[in-house]
Amino acid sequence: MLKGVITVMLQPNVLDVQGQAVEGALKHLGFESVEQVRIGRQIEMILPTEDHEAARLQLSEMGKKLLANPVIEDFQIDIKEA
Amino acid sequence: MLKGVITVMLQPNVLDVQGQAVEGALKHLGFESVEQVRIGRQIEMILPTEDHEAARLQLSEMGKKLLANPVIEDFQIDIKEA
């Protein structure tokens, strides 16, 4: 079994208003030095296979078809032993 | 400069309804073998320091004070060179 992790972030050129709100809140709490806060989603799942290449291909398809919006988001794939 | 990444996930014993919905959608799309889909948040930020220990401490405080709900969520910290 493998653990697949897909991390979806807004593309760098897309304004991240949620990140800006969190940055404001962090500064307000005393973390004045934080910069460029950006917020994304992490989707974890178990894949009942030992084939890393097949898992990567499947995760990439999931990202393209469902988990990320290709117009404004990028995603990244990590595979670990479950 | 360092890049701090905080990943917030629901605690393993907490029901993840969003994850269940995504798992259903993935199975419906033909990814029948996926299991235990869970969804979390990833918060990235730039910290203008080179001190890894200080950065880790600061990120841990941010997680406890603002970014995670300690009753139902766990968070994990990663630090990279920005």
mmCIF file of C-alpha atoms in Angstrom:
data_model
loop_
_atom_site.group_PDB
_atom_site.id
_atom_site.type_symbol
_atom_site.label_atom_id
_atom_site.label_comp_id
_atom_site.label_asym_id
_atom_site.label_seq_id
_atom_site.Cartn_x
_atom_site.Cartn_y
_atom_site.Cartn_z
ATOM 1 C CA MET A 1 0.000 0.000 0.000
ATOM 2 C CA LEU A 2 1.119 3.512 -0.796
ATOM 3 C CA LYS A 3 0.045 6.838 0.621
ATOM 4 C CA GLY A 4 -0.593 9.458 -2.043
ATOM 5 C CA VAL A 5 -0.553 13.140 -1.181
ATOM 6 C CA ILE A 6 -1.764 15.848 -3.564
ATOM 7 C CA THR A 7 -1.055 19.438 -2.581
ATOM 8 C CA VAL A 8 -3.087 22.043 -4.448
ATOM 9 C CA MET A 9 -1.998 25.690 -4.344
ATOM 10 C CA LEU A 10 -3.173 28.766 -6.213
ATOM 11 C CA GLN A 11 -0.832 29.628 -9.077
ATOM 12 C CA PRO A 12 1.783 32.217 -8.032
ATOM 13 C CA ASN A 13 0.229 34.946 -10.188
ATOM 14 C CA VAL A 14 -3.264 34.461 -8.691
ATOM 15 C CA LEU A 15 -4.225 36.735 -5.797
ATOM 16 C CA ASP A 16 -4.691 34.678 -2.605
ATOM 17 C CA VAL A 17 -7.208 36.663 -0.545
ATOM 18 C CA GLN A 18 -7.487 33.929 2.097
ATOM 19 C CA GLY A 19 -3.699 34.030 2.486
ATOM 20 C CA GLN A 20 -3.790 37.805 2.816
ATOM 21 C CA ALA A 21 -6.446 37.563 5.535
ATOM 22 C CA VAL A 22 -4.371 35.012 7.468
ATOM 23 C CA GLU A 23 -1.244 37.158 7.006
ATOM 24 C CA GLY A 24 -3.115 40.111 8.515
ATOM 25 C CA ALA A 25 -4.291 37.992 11.444
ATOM 26 C CA LEU A 26 -0.761 36.648 12.061
ATOM 27 C CA LYS A 27 0.722 40.156 12.042
ATOM 28 C CA HIS A 28 -2.024 41.268 14.419
ATOM 29 C CA LEU A 29 -1.071 38.412 16.764
ATOM 30 C CA GLY A 30 2.524 39.621 16.887
ATOM 31 C CA PHE A 31 4.120 37.667 14.042
ATOM 32 C CA GLU A 32 4.978 40.917 12.258
ATOM 33 C CA SER A 33 7.718 39.475 10.058
ATOM 34 C CA VAL A 34 5.660 36.930 8.083
ATOM 35 C CA GLU A 35 5.364 37.535 4.342
ATOM 36 C CA GLN A 36 3.698 36.001 1.315
ATOM 37 C CA VAL A 37 1.247 33.774 3.194
ATOM 38 C CA ARG A 38 -0.502 31.425 0.798
ATOM 39 C CA ILE A 39 -3.098 28.776 1.565
ATOM 40 C CA GLY A 40 -3.734 25.526 -0.237
ATOM 41 C CA ARG A 41 -5.367 22.137 0.188
ATOM 42 C CA GLN A 42 -3.766 18.797 0.935
ATOM 43 C CA ILE A 43 -5.560 15.614 -0.093
ATOM 44 C CA GLU A 44 -4.192 12.347 1.331
ATOM 45 C CA MET A 45 -5.301 8.849 0.376
ATOM 46 C CA ILE A 46 -4.324 5.208 0.535
ATOM 47 C CA LEU A 47 -3.696 3.409 -2.768
ATOM 48 C CA PRO A 48 -3.632 -0.406 -2.602
ATOM 49 C CA THR A 49 -0.621 -0.824 -4.883
ATOM 50 C CA GLU A 50 3.152 -1.041 -4.571
ATOM 51 C CA ASP A 51 3.774 0.417 -8.026
ATOM 52 C CA HIS A 52 5.043 3.976 -7.521
ATOM 53 C CA GLU A 53 4.808 4.858 -11.199
ATOM 54 C CA ALA A 54 1.203 3.659 -11.524
ATOM 55 C CA ALA A 55 0.305 5.538 -8.326
ATOM 56 C CA ARG A 56 1.886 8.753 -9.616
ATOM 57 C CA LEU A 57 -0.017 8.475 -12.891
ATOM 58 C CA GLN A 58 -3.292 7.865 -11.057
ATOM 59 C CA LEU A 59 -2.742 10.808 -8.680
ATOM 60 C CA SER A 60 -1.905 13.056 -11.621
ATOM 61 C CA GLU A 61 -5.189 12.061 -13.320
ATOM 62 C CA MET A 62 -7.108 12.759 -10.086
ATOM 63 C CA GLY A 63 -5.542 16.200 -9.866
ATOM 64 C CA LYS A 64 -6.426 17.043 -13.443
ATOM 65 C CA LYS A 65 -9.948 15.622 -13.388
ATOM 66 C CA LEU A 66 -11.222 16.543 -9.929
ATOM 67 C CA LEU A 67 -8.932 17.875 -7.256
ATOM 68 C CA ALA A 68 -7.405 20.996 -8.811
ATOM 69 C CA ASN A 69 -8.795 23.750 -11.013
ATOM 70 C CA PRO A 70 -6.179 23.978 -13.796
ATOM 71 C CA VAL A 71 -7.138 27.562 -14.635
ATOM 72 C CA ILE A 72 -5.979 28.994 -11.312
ATOM 73 C CA GLU A 73 -4.297 26.163 -9.371
ATOM 74 C CA ASP A 74 -1.193 23.982 -9.568
ATOM 75 C CA PHE A 75 -0.790 20.672 -7.811
ATOM 76 C CA GLN A 76 2.121 18.616 -6.625
ATOM 77 C CA ILE A 77 2.267 14.881 -5.923
ATOM 78 C CA ASP A 78 4.081 13.007 -3.160
ATOM 79 C CA ILE A 79 4.080 9.264 -2.649
ATOM 80 C CA LYS A 80 5.120 7.572 0.585
ATOM 81 C CA GLU A 81 4.994 4.057 1.953
ATOM 82 C CA ALA A 82 1.721 3.743 3.892
ATOM 83 C CA MET B 1 14.941 33.716 4.319
ATOM 84 C CA LEU B 2 13.127 30.512 5.137
ATOM 85 C CA LYS B 3 9.898 29.087 3.818
ATOM 86 C CA GLY B 4 7.646 27.734 6.561
ATOM 87 C CA VAL B 5 4.920 25.228 5.743
ATOM 88 C CA ILE B 6 2.207 24.255 8.218
ATOM 89 C CA THR B 7 -0.013 21.329 7.264
ATOM 90 C CA VAL B 8 -3.231 21.044 9.247
ATOM 91 C CA MET B 9 -5.185 17.771 9.157
ATOM 92 C CA LEU B 10 -8.166 16.539 11.128
ATOM 93 C CA GLN B 11 -7.127 14.182 13.925
ATOM 94 C CA PRO B 12 -7.304 10.529 12.806
ATOM 95 C CA ASN B 13 -10.295 9.791 15.060
ATOM 96 C CA VAL B 14 -12.345 12.708 13.698
ATOM 97 C CA LEU B 15 -14.772 11.936 10.872
ATOM 98 C CA ASP B 16 -13.691 13.723 7.678
ATOM 99 C CA VAL B 17 -16.929 14.274 5.740
ATOM 100 C CA GLN B 18 -15.194 16.375 3.077
ATOM 101 C CA GLY B 19 -12.732 13.525 2.547
ATOM 102 C CA GLN B 20 -15.596 11.045 2.276
ATOM 103 C CA ALA B 21 -17.303 13.209 -0.351
ATOM 104 C CA VAL B 22 -14.094 13.429 -2.399
ATOM 105 C CA GLU B 23 -13.551 9.663 -2.013
ATOM 106 C CA GLY B 24 -17.037 9.074 -3.410
ATOM 107 C CA ALA B 25 -16.383 11.416 -6.321
ATOM 108 C CA LEU B 26 -13.042 9.732 -7.098
ATOM 109 C CA LYS B 27 -14.614 6.264 -7.072
ATOM 110 C CA HIS B 28 -17.381 7.581 -9.308
ATOM 111 C CA LEU B 29 -14.721 8.844 -11.759
ATOM 112 C CA GLY B 30 -13.193 5.363 -11.993
ATOM 113 C CA PHE B 31 -10.564 5.473 -9.232
ATOM 114 C CA GLU B 32 -12.307 2.611 -7.426
ATOM 115 C CA SER B 33 -9.332 1.538 -5.349
ATOM 116 C CA VAL B 34 -8.757 4.743 -3.349
ATOM 117 C CA GLU B 35 -9.269 4.483 0.410
ATOM 118 C CA GLN B 36 -9.157 6.710 3.462
ATOM 119 C CA VAL B 37 -9.229 10.041 1.644
ATOM 120 C CA ARG B 38 -8.588 12.895 4.060
ATOM 121 C CA ILE B 39 -8.416 16.600 3.356
ATOM 122 C CA GLY B 40 -6.394 19.239 5.121
ATOM 123 C CA ARG B 41 -5.004 22.735 4.714
ATOM 124 C CA GLN B 42 -1.501 23.819 3.850
ATOM 125 C CA ILE B 43 -0.306 27.276 4.883
ATOM 126 C CA GLU B 44 2.961 28.499 3.359
ATOM 127 C CA MET B 45 4.813 31.666 4.293
ATOM 128 C CA ILE B 46 8.165 33.400 4.034
ATOM 129 C CA LEU B 47 10.019 34.096 7.274
ATOM 130 C CA PRO B 48 12.877 36.619 7.039
ATOM 131 C CA THR B 49 15.311 34.662 9.205
ATOM 132 C CA GLU B 50 18.004 32.028 8.755
ATOM 133 C CA ASP B 51 17.481 30.510 12.208
ATOM 134 C CA HIS B 52 15.689 27.183 11.714
ATOM 135 C CA GLU B 53 15.031 26.695 15.419
ATOM 136 C CA ALA B 54 13.477 30.150 15.844
ATOM 137 C CA ALA B 55 11.375 29.606 12.722
ATOM 138 C CA ARG B 56 10.111 26.249 14.004
ATOM 139 C CA LEU B 57 9.167 27.793 17.346
ATOM 140 C CA GLN B 58 7.340 30.648 15.634
ATOM 141 C CA LEU B 59 5.457 28.298 13.276
ATOM 142 C CA SER B 60 4.459 26.124 16.221
ATOM 143 C CA GLU B 61 3.043 29.182 18.029
ATOM 144 C CA MET B 62 1.120 30.185 14.877
ATOM 145 C CA GLY B 63 -0.366 26.707 14.653
ATOM 146 C CA LYS B 64 -1.460 26.722 18.285
ATOM 147 C CA LYS B 65 -2.785 30.292 18.328
ATOM 148 C CA LEU B 66 -4.455 30.662 14.941
ATOM 149 C CA LEU B 67 -3.987 28.117 12.197
ATOM 150 C CA ALA B 68 -5.201 24.860 13.759
ATOM 151 C CA ASN B 69 -8.093 23.983 16.041
ATOM 152 C CA PRO B 70 -6.394 21.859 18.726
ATOM 153 C CA VAL B 71 -9.656 20.141 19.671
ATOM 154 C CA ILE B 72 -10.049 18.362 16.332
ATOM 155 C CA GLU B 73 -6.901 19.070 14.285
ATOM 156 C CA ASP B 74 -3.194 18.244 14.328
ATOM 157 C CA PHE B 75 -0.552 20.218 12.507
ATOM 158 C CA GLN B 76 2.898 19.480 11.181
ATOM 159 C CA ILE B 77 5.723 21.906 10.411
ATOM 160 C CA ASP B 78 8.207 21.869 7.552
ATOM 161 C CA ILE B 79 10.965 24.399 6.977
ATOM 162 C CA LYS B 80 12.787 24.842 3.669
ATOM 163 C CA GLU B 81 15.239 27.329 2.252
ATOM 164 C CA ALA B 82 13.184 29.998 0.440
#
